[in-house]
Amino acid sequence: MKGPLFYSKILLFGEYGIIKDSKGLSIPYNFYNGALKVEENLSDTAKKSNENLRKFTAYLETLQQNNPQLVQFDLEALRKDIERGMYFDSSIPQGYGVGSSGALVAAIYDKYANDKITVLENLTRDKLLKLKKIFGEMESFFHGKSSGLDPLNSYLSIPILINSKENIEPAGIPSQTENGTGAVFLLDSGTVGETGPMVSIFMENMKQEPFRKMVKDQFVKHTDACVDDFLKGDVKSLFKNVKKLSHTVLDNFKPMIPSQFHKLWKKGIETNDYYLKLCGSGGGGYILGFTEDIEKARKALKGYNLEVVYNF
């Protein structure tokens, strides 16, 4: 058995901000993917995944008991497949901010949920919100509180615009420019990030009035402006706002930026060769970069591995 592929995602804008109702924009990233597979002789990695699925199933059983209206699964079929050696075969790096648990959640929902909302039907706002809620509850098993956005993106495989917690919609993003010199890229920090602890730091900081004010007056404001610019295709304004956002993050989200990148982050703002921002919760994994000239950025970031995800 081999199930359909579910892709990784990139939250271009909105990390942390969407917890506080900023806008967000999430796009599928097809470079990484995962699928459910059944095999008799499992490798050590597959064994670990199989074991994890066993624990996840117990969690889903509790979820179903506590909230029967929200979602029901064919748990018997799921258990049988796990006994047969099912695991999640994935190329999505874990702890890198590209949605490894999201793809797994999407795959399990797709195969085992009863009366599932499918990609092919008319996706009303209510259906999208219901899916997001189901996915949020499911994904909470992996790292505490989840918004459900990663699995939603992975499941639908379309860009999603988050206007606010209660208002999400499929988004049309400007098509990429074939030979464009501008780019959004991923920069590998070389370390794994843990979502839970980073979100805890953010929540702790939110108890302080100055931090709350900064989030509202700068962080959310710049994030919203970036989302609007990106969707309109206003590249000039986008880079102005990305620079402001990068600056705000460097000044106020230091614990989320791996320390060896503080200087590199600052250098981008000073030279305008590139601007860095968090990809997911930070703390490691990927860092997201924006540049008007990808060759310039490659030179400035020599020795680092850049993966282009979108061209302007």
mmCIF file of C-alpha atoms in Angstrom:
data_model
loop_
_atom_site.group_PDB
_atom_site.id
_atom_site.type_symbol
_atom_site.label_atom_id
_atom_site.label_comp_id
_atom_site.label_asym_id
_atom_site.label_seq_id
_atom_site.Cartn_x
_atom_site.Cartn_y
_atom_site.Cartn_z
ATOM 1 C CA MET A 1 0.000 0.000 0.000
ATOM 2 C CA LYS A 2 1.133 3.540 -0.741
ATOM 3 C CA GLY A 3 -1.073 6.547 -0.070
ATOM 4 C CA PRO A 4 -1.207 9.873 -1.959
ATOM 5 C CA LEU A 5 1.549 12.457 -1.484
ATOM 6 C CA PHE A 6 1.121 15.366 0.886
ATOM 7 C CA TYR A 7 3.423 18.351 0.511
ATOM 8 C CA SER A 8 5.323 20.571 2.884
ATOM 9 C CA LYS A 9 4.304 24.199 3.286
ATOM 10 C CA ILE A 10 5.887 27.584 3.799
ATOM 11 C CA LEU A 11 4.234 30.286 5.843
ATOM 12 C CA LEU A 12 5.548 33.285 3.908
ATOM 13 C CA PHE A 13 4.137 35.759 6.414
ATOM 14 C CA GLY A 14 2.318 35.512 9.706
ATOM 15 C CA GLU A 15 4.500 33.439 12.048
ATOM 16 C CA TYR A 16 3.579 34.409 15.641
ATOM 17 C CA GLY A 17 1.441 37.237 14.252
ATOM 18 C CA ILE A 18 -1.441 34.910 13.410
ATOM 19 C CA ILE A 19 -1.613 33.938 17.082
ATOM 20 C CA LYS A 20 -2.470 37.608 17.587
ATOM 21 C CA ASP A 21 -4.743 37.940 14.550
ATOM 22 C CA SER A 22 -2.343 39.369 11.997
ATOM 23 C CA LYS A 23 -2.765 38.372 8.375
ATOM 24 C CA GLY A 24 -0.877 35.366 7.097
ATOM 25 C CA LEU A 25 -0.041 33.772 3.779
ATOM 26 C CA SER A 26 0.836 30.128 3.445
ATOM 27 C CA ILE A 27 1.908 28.369 0.234
ATOM 28 C CA PRO A 28 2.504 24.679 -0.569
ATOM 29 C CA TYR A 29 6.121 23.727 -1.195
ATOM 30 C CA ASN A 30 6.319 20.654 -3.424
ATOM 31 C CA PHE A 31 10.028 20.042 -2.964
ATOM 32 C CA TYR A 32 9.286 17.955 0.162
ATOM 33 C CA ASN A 33 6.489 15.465 0.615
ATOM 34 C CA GLY A 34 5.306 12.440 2.549
ATOM 35 C CA ALA A 35 2.950 9.478 2.130
ATOM 36 C CA LEU A 36 1.582 6.635 4.247
ATOM 37 C CA LYS A 37 3.154 3.292 3.341
ATOM 38 C CA VAL A 38 2.858 -0.294 4.541
ATOM 39 C CA GLU A 39 5.860 -2.615 4.482
ATOM 40 C CA GLU A 40 6.727 -5.853 6.218
ATOM 41 C CA ASN A 41 10.372 -5.236 7.009
ATOM 42 C CA LEU A 42 10.705 -1.797 8.488
ATOM 43 C CA SER A 43 13.897 0.230 8.730
ATOM 44 C CA ASP A 44 14.701 1.838 12.102
ATOM 45 C CA THR A 45 13.281 5.174 10.945
ATOM 46 C CA ALA A 46 10.089 3.514 9.702
ATOM 47 C CA LYS A 47 9.785 1.584 12.996
ATOM 48 C CA LYS A 48 9.971 4.865 14.902
ATOM 49 C CA SER A 49 7.288 6.357 12.669
ATOM 50 C CA ASN A 50 5.105 3.263 13.134
ATOM 51 C CA GLU A 51 5.459 3.581 16.910
ATOM 52 C CA ASN A 52 4.581 7.263 16.703
ATOM 53 C CA LEU A 53 1.449 6.453 14.663
ATOM 54 C CA ARG A 54 0.410 4.034 17.416
ATOM 55 C CA LYS A 55 0.574 6.823 20.012
ATOM 56 C CA PHE A 56 -1.163 9.225 17.641
ATOM 57 C CA THR A 57 -4.025 6.726 17.200
ATOM 58 C CA ALA A 58 -4.552 6.572 20.974
ATOM 59 C CA TYR A 59 -4.669 10.381 20.983
ATOM 60 C CA LEU A 60 -7.224 10.421 18.127
ATOM 61 C CA GLU A 61 -9.393 7.957 20.033
ATOM 62 C CA THR A 62 -9.489 10.345 23.006
ATOM 63 C CA LEU A 63 -10.151 13.295 20.699
ATOM 64 C CA GLN A 64 -13.070 11.440 19.130
ATOM 65 C CA GLN A 65 -14.541 10.552 22.539
ATOM 66 C CA ASN A 66 -14.192 14.083 23.897
ATOM 67 C CA ASN A 67 -15.493 15.816 20.789
ATOM 68 C CA PRO A 68 -17.673 13.370 18.797
ATOM 69 C CA GLN A 69 -19.300 16.188 16.797
ATOM 70 C CA LEU A 70 -16.002 17.444 15.420
ATOM 71 C CA VAL A 71 -14.580 14.366 13.725
ATOM 72 C CA GLN A 72 -14.865 10.553 13.597
ATOM 73 C CA PHE A 73 -12.219 8.153 12.313
ATOM 74 C CA ASP A 74 -12.222 4.549 11.191
ATOM 75 C CA LEU A 75 -9.881 3.673 14.053
ATOM 76 C CA GLU A 76 -10.184 -0.055 13.465
ATOM 77 C CA ALA A 77 -8.817 0.249 9.931
ATOM 78 C CA LEU A 78 -6.087 2.581 11.193
ATOM 79 C CA ARG A 79 -5.017 0.112 13.920
ATOM 80 C CA LYS A 80 -5.020 -2.791 11.449
ATOM 81 C CA ASP A 81 -2.784 -0.884 9.033
ATOM 82 C CA ILE A 82 -0.392 0.033 11.868
ATOM 83 C CA GLU A 83 -0.208 -3.661 12.848
ATOM 84 C CA ARG A 84 0.612 -4.445 9.203
ATOM 85 C CA GLY A 85 3.597 -2.082 9.373
ATOM 86 C CA MET A 86 2.259 1.295 8.263
ATOM 87 C CA TYR A 87 4.522 4.325 8.638
ATOM 88 C CA PHE A 88 4.785 7.850 7.229
ATOM 89 C CA ASP A 89 7.480 7.912 4.583
ATOM 90 C CA SER A 90 8.544 11.539 4.398
ATOM 91 C CA SER A 91 11.297 13.683 2.917
ATOM 92 C CA ILE A 92 10.060 16.692 4.938
ATOM 93 C CA PRO A 93 12.733 17.648 7.481
ATOM 94 C CA GLN A 94 11.420 17.718 11.056
ATOM 95 C CA GLY A 95 11.842 20.860 13.138
ATOM 96 C CA TYR A 96 12.573 22.985 10.060
ATOM 97 C CA GLY A 97 9.377 25.035 9.921
ATOM 98 C CA VAL A 98 8.082 23.479 6.699
ATOM 99 C CA GLY A 99 5.255 21.450 8.209
ATOM 100 C CA SER A 100 6.379 17.849 8.738
ATOM 101 C CA SER A 101 3.611 17.024 11.229
ATOM 102 C CA GLY A 102 1.111 18.923 9.061
ATOM 103 C CA ALA A 103 1.597 16.562 6.130
ATOM 104 C CA LEU A 104 1.173 13.520 8.379
ATOM 105 C CA VAL A 105 -2.054 14.914 9.885
ATOM 106 C CA ALA A 106 -3.402 15.607 6.369
ATOM 107 C CA ALA A 107 -2.556 12.062 5.247
ATOM 108 C CA ILE A 108 -4.286 10.430 8.257
ATOM 109 C CA TYR A 109 -7.389 12.609 7.876
ATOM 110 C CA ASP A 110 -7.527 11.888 4.147
ATOM 111 C CA LYS A 111 -7.397 8.126 4.610
ATOM 112 C CA TYR A 112 -9.245 7.469 7.873
ATOM 113 C CA ALA A 113 -11.716 10.292 8.591
ATOM 114 C CA ASN A 114 -15.408 9.417 8.140
ATOM 115 C CA ASP A 115 -17.532 11.943 6.189
ATOM 116 C CA LYS A 116 -14.436 13.923 5.319
ATOM 117 C CA ILE A 117 -14.540 17.310 3.627
ATOM 118 C CA THR A 118 -12.825 16.758 0.299
ATOM 119 C CA VAL A 119 -10.702 19.039 -1.824
ATOM 120 C CA LEU A 120 -13.082 18.666 -4.751
ATOM 121 C CA GLU A 121 -16.192 20.127 -3.154
ATOM 122 C CA ASN A 122 -17.074 23.793 -2.965
ATOM 123 C CA LEU A 123 -14.835 24.997 -0.153
ATOM 124 C CA THR A 124 -16.961 27.513 1.703
ATOM 125 C CA ARG A 125 -15.468 29.538 4.513
ATOM 126 C CA ASP A 126 -17.331 27.364 7.039
ATOM 127 C CA LYS A 127 -15.836 24.190 5.579
ATOM 128 C CA LEU A 128 -12.339 25.695 5.611
ATOM 129 C CA LEU A 129 -12.762 26.766 9.249
ATOM 130 C CA LYS A 130 -14.101 23.344 10.210
ATOM 131 C CA LEU A 131 -11.128 21.640 8.537
ATOM 132 C CA LYS A 132 -8.746 24.070 10.246
ATOM 133 C CA LYS A 133 -10.332 23.289 13.625
ATOM 134 C CA ILE A 134 -10.141 19.513 13.083
ATOM 135 C CA PHE A 135 -6.525 19.781 11.947
ATOM 136 C CA GLY A 136 -5.657 22.059 14.878
ATOM 137 C CA GLU A 137 -6.975 19.480 17.340
ATOM 138 C CA MET A 138 -5.207 16.635 15.538
ATOM 139 C CA GLU A 139 -1.853 18.426 15.235
ATOM 140 C CA SER A 140 -1.857 19.491 18.896
ATOM 141 C CA PHE A 141 -0.603 15.958 19.588
ATOM 142 C CA PHE A 142 2.760 16.908 18.031
ATOM 143 C CA HIS A 143 3.571 20.294 19.496
ATOM 144 C CA GLY A 144 1.084 21.658 21.986
ATOM 145 C CA LYS A 145 -1.304 24.254 20.599
ATOM 146 C CA SER A 146 -1.695 24.185 16.817
ATOM 147 C CA SER A 147 -3.551 26.584 14.517
ATOM 148 C CA GLY A 148 -4.270 23.750 12.069
ATOM 149 C CA LEU A 149 -2.909 25.799 9.174
ATOM 150 C CA ASP A 150 -0.010 23.524 8.215
ATOM 151 C CA PRO A 151 -2.190 20.438 7.716
ATOM 152 C CA LEU A 152 -4.824 22.562 5.945
ATOM 153 C CA ASN A 153 -2.236 23.761 3.470
ATOM 154 C CA SER A 154 -0.869 20.293 2.976
ATOM 155 C CA TYR A 155 -4.336 18.776 2.554
ATOM 156 C CA LEU A 156 -5.627 21.316 0.039
ATOM 157 C CA SER A 157 -2.293 22.048 -1.656
ATOM 158 C CA ILE A 158 -3.314 25.624 -2.487
ATOM 159 C CA PRO A 159 -2.110 28.984 -1.147
ATOM 160 C CA ILE A 160 -4.167 30.095 1.845
ATOM 161 C CA LEU A 161 -4.751 33.658 2.948
ATOM 162 C CA ILE A 162 -5.403 34.164 6.641
ATOM 163 C CA ASN A 163 -7.312 37.411 7.159
ATOM 164 C CA SER A 164 -7.934 36.671 10.821
ATOM 165 C CA LYS A 165 -8.571 33.618 13.016
ATOM 166 C CA GLU A 166 -12.151 33.360 11.794
ATOM 167 C CA ASN A 167 -11.560 34.400 8.210
ATOM 168 C CA ILE A 168 -9.467 32.276 5.880
ATOM 169 C CA GLU A 169 -9.757 31.786 2.149
ATOM 170 C CA PRO A 170 -7.937 30.214 -0.791
ATOM 171 C CA ALA A 171 -5.611 32.842 -2.265
ATOM 172 C CA GLY A 172 -4.551 33.511 -5.812
ATOM 173 C CA ILE A 173 -0.901 34.506 -5.683
ATOM 174 C CA PRO A 174 0.825 36.278 -8.577
ATOM 175 C CA SER A 175 2.397 33.738 -10.915
ATOM 176 C CA GLN A 176 6.143 33.465 -10.730
ATOM 177 C CA THR A 177 8.405 35.316 -13.132
ATOM 178 C CA GLU A 178 10.442 32.794 -15.117
ATOM 179 C CA ASN A 179 13.696 34.762 -15.302
ATOM 180 C CA GLY A 180 13.043 37.131 -12.410
ATOM 181 C CA THR A 181 16.100 38.154 -10.407
ATOM 182 C CA GLY A 182 14.061 38.650 -7.214
ATOM 183 C CA ALA A 183 13.421 35.599 -5.049
ATOM 184 C CA VAL A 184 12.136 34.143 -1.834
ATOM 185 C CA PHE A 185 14.586 31.523 -0.580
ATOM 186 C CA LEU A 186 15.165 29.123 2.286
ATOM 187 C CA LEU A 187 18.424 29.312 4.215
ATOM 188 C CA ASP A 188 19.390 26.205 6.157
ATOM 189 C CA SER A 189 20.446 27.118 9.701
ATOM 190 C CA GLY A 190 21.899 23.637 10.150
ATOM 191 C CA THR A 191 20.100 23.119 13.463
ATOM 192 C CA VAL A 192 16.676 21.766 14.357
ATOM 193 C CA GLY A 193 14.095 24.089 15.932
ATOM 194 C CA GLU A 194 11.542 23.046 18.528
ATOM 195 C CA THR A 195 8.156 24.733 18.111
ATOM 196 C CA GLY A 196 6.870 24.286 21.676
ATOM 197 C CA PRO A 197 9.615 26.178 23.574
ATOM 198 C CA MET A 198 9.653 29.045 21.040
ATOM 199 C CA VAL A 199 5.899 29.577 21.311
ATOM 200 C CA SER A 200 6.236 29.509 25.118
ATOM 201 C CA ILE A 201 8.852 32.306 24.998
ATOM 202 C CA PHE A 202 6.524 34.341 22.782
ATOM 203 C CA MET A 203 3.514 33.787 25.083
ATOM 204 C CA GLU A 204 5.623 34.711 28.125
ATOM 205 C CA ASN A 205 6.786 37.931 26.426
ATOM 206 C CA MET A 206 3.192 38.771 25.499
ATOM 207 C CA LYS A 207 2.494 39.245 29.230
ATOM 208 C CA GLN A 208 4.650 42.401 29.115
ATOM 209 C CA GLU A 209 2.894 45.567 27.903
ATOM 210 C CA PRO A 210 5.854 46.973 25.833
ATOM 211 C CA PHE A 211 6.205 43.681 23.933
ATOM 212 C CA ARG A 212 2.449 43.530 23.299
ATOM 213 C CA LYS A 213 2.520 47.089 21.982
ATOM 214 C CA MET A 214 5.472 46.279 19.668
ATOM 215 C CA VAL A 215 3.630 43.223 18.303
ATOM 216 C CA LYS A 216 0.514 45.256 17.551
ATOM 217 C CA ASP A 217 2.116 48.503 16.307
ATOM 218 C CA GLN A 218 5.076 47.081 14.384
ATOM 219 C CA PHE A 219 5.133 43.323 13.907
ATOM 220 C CA VAL A 220 1.474 42.826 12.916
ATOM 221 C CA LYS A 221 1.391 46.094 10.940
ATOM 222 C CA HIS A 222 4.457 45.156 8.835
ATOM 223 C CA THR A 223 3.232 41.565 8.388
ATOM 224 C CA ASP A 224 -0.159 42.737 7.097
ATOM 225 C CA ALA A 225 1.526 45.190 4.721
ATOM 226 C CA CYS A 226 3.789 42.416 3.362
ATOM 227 C CA VAL A 227 0.810 40.122 2.720
ATOM 228 C CA ASP A 228 -1.078 42.893 0.875
ATOM 229 C CA ASP A 229 1.967 43.813 -1.223
ATOM 230 C CA PHE A 230 2.721 40.202 -2.113
ATOM 231 C CA LEU A 231 -0.841 39.483 -3.227
ATOM 232 C CA LYS A 232 -0.982 42.693 -5.275
ATOM 233 C CA GLY A 233 2.400 41.947 -6.817
ATOM 234 C CA ASP A 234 3.761 45.301 -5.627
ATOM 235 C CA VAL A 235 7.386 44.184 -5.357
ATOM 236 C CA LYS A 236 8.826 47.633 -4.613
ATOM 237 C CA SER A 237 6.588 48.205 -1.613
ATOM 238 C CA LEU A 238 6.991 44.569 -0.530
ATOM 239 C CA PHE A 239 10.756 44.893 -0.104
ATOM 240 C CA LYS A 240 10.350 48.107 1.898
ATOM 241 C CA ASN A 241 7.993 46.337 4.270
ATOM 242 C CA VAL A 242 10.014 43.115 4.438
ATOM 243 C CA LYS A 243 13.012 45.223 5.503
ATOM 244 C CA LYS A 244 10.952 46.779 8.329
ATOM 245 C CA LEU A 245 9.697 43.340 9.354
ATOM 246 C CA SER A 246 13.228 41.902 9.337
ATOM 247 C CA HIS A 247 14.403 44.773 11.545
ATOM 248 C CA THR A 248 11.516 44.324 14.009
ATOM 249 C CA VAL A 249 12.260 40.608 14.310
ATOM 250 C CA LEU A 250 15.990 41.188 14.874
ATOM 251 C CA ASP A 251 15.265 43.751 17.598
ATOM 252 C CA ASN A 252 12.514 41.854 19.405
ATOM 253 C CA PHE A 253 12.678 38.129 18.591
ATOM 254 C CA LYS A 254 16.362 37.415 19.314
ATOM 255 C CA PRO A 255 15.740 34.047 21.071
ATOM 256 C CA MET A 256 13.987 32.765 17.924
ATOM 257 C CA ILE A 257 17.006 33.553 15.726
ATOM 258 C CA PRO A 258 19.895 31.085 16.092
ATOM 259 C CA SER A 259 22.727 33.177 17.608
ATOM 260 C CA GLN A 260 25.183 32.487 14.794
ATOM 261 C CA PHE A 261 22.769 34.274 12.414
ATOM 262 C CA HIS A 262 22.390 37.569 14.309
ATOM 263 C CA LYS A 263 25.268 39.198 12.405
ATOM 264 C CA LEU A 264 24.168 37.827 9.038
ATOM 265 C CA TRP A 265 20.623 39.090 9.682
ATOM 266 C CA LYS A 266 21.929 42.593 10.482
ATOM 267 C CA LYS A 267 24.250 42.566 7.460
ATOM 268 C CA GLY A 268 21.295 41.955 5.121
ATOM 269 C CA ILE A 269 19.424 44.964 6.513
ATOM 270 C CA GLU A 270 22.519 47.192 6.253
ATOM 271 C CA THR A 271 23.529 46.186 2.704
ATOM 272 C CA ASN A 272 20.007 45.581 1.271
ATOM 273 C CA ASP A 273 21.425 42.490 -0.487
ATOM 274 C CA TYR A 274 18.807 40.306 1.225
ATOM 275 C CA TYR A 275 16.385 40.415 4.171
ATOM 276 C CA LEU A 276 15.865 37.513 6.537
ATOM 277 C CA LYS A 277 12.752 36.565 8.475
ATOM 278 C CA LEU A 278 11.538 33.647 10.564
ATOM 279 C CA CYS A 279 10.205 30.557 8.817
ATOM 280 C CA GLY A 280 7.751 28.973 11.226
ATOM 281 C CA SER A 281 8.552 29.379 14.913
ATOM 282 C CA GLY A 282 12.319 29.791 14.460
ATOM 283 C CA GLY A 283 14.925 28.568 16.931
ATOM 284 C CA GLY A 284 16.596 26.641 14.120
ATOM 285 C CA GLY A 285 15.434 24.896 10.955
ATOM 286 C CA TYR A 286 15.012 27.133 7.946
ATOM 287 C CA ILE A 287 15.242 30.909 7.820
ATOM 288 C CA LEU A 288 13.275 32.630 5.072
ATOM 289 C CA GLY A 289 15.056 35.126 2.858
ATOM 290 C CA PHE A 290 13.862 37.796 0.412
ATOM 291 C CA THR A 291 16.096 39.380 -2.185
ATOM 292 C CA GLU A 292 15.721 41.628 -5.227
ATOM 293 C CA ASP A 293 18.820 40.069 -6.741
ATOM 294 C CA ILE A 294 19.369 36.374 -6.067
ATOM 295 C CA GLU A 295 22.937 36.366 -7.438
ATOM 296 C CA LYS A 296 23.889 39.196 -5.076
ATOM 297 C CA ALA A 297 22.314 37.283 -2.193
ATOM 298 C CA ARG A 298 24.199 34.093 -3.118
ATOM 299 C CA LYS A 299 27.487 36.000 -3.095
ATOM 300 C CA ALA A 300 26.693 37.687 0.223
ATOM 301 C CA LEU A 301 25.654 34.342 1.750
ATOM 302 C CA LYS A 302 28.515 32.336 0.271
ATOM 303 C CA GLY A 303 28.987 29.037 2.065
ATOM 304 C CA TYR A 304 25.295 28.728 2.894
ATOM 305 C CA ASN A 305 22.828 26.519 1.132
ATOM 306 C CA LEU A 306 20.013 28.591 -0.498
ATOM 307 C CA GLU A 307 16.887 26.961 -1.903
ATOM 308 C CA VAL A 308 14.768 29.278 -4.066
ATOM 309 C CA VAL A 309 11.049 28.786 -3.455
ATOM 310 C CA TYR A 310 9.542 31.657 -5.439
ATOM 311 C CA ASN A 311 10.783 34.010 -8.186
ATOM 312 C CA PHE A 312 9.743 37.625 -8.745
#
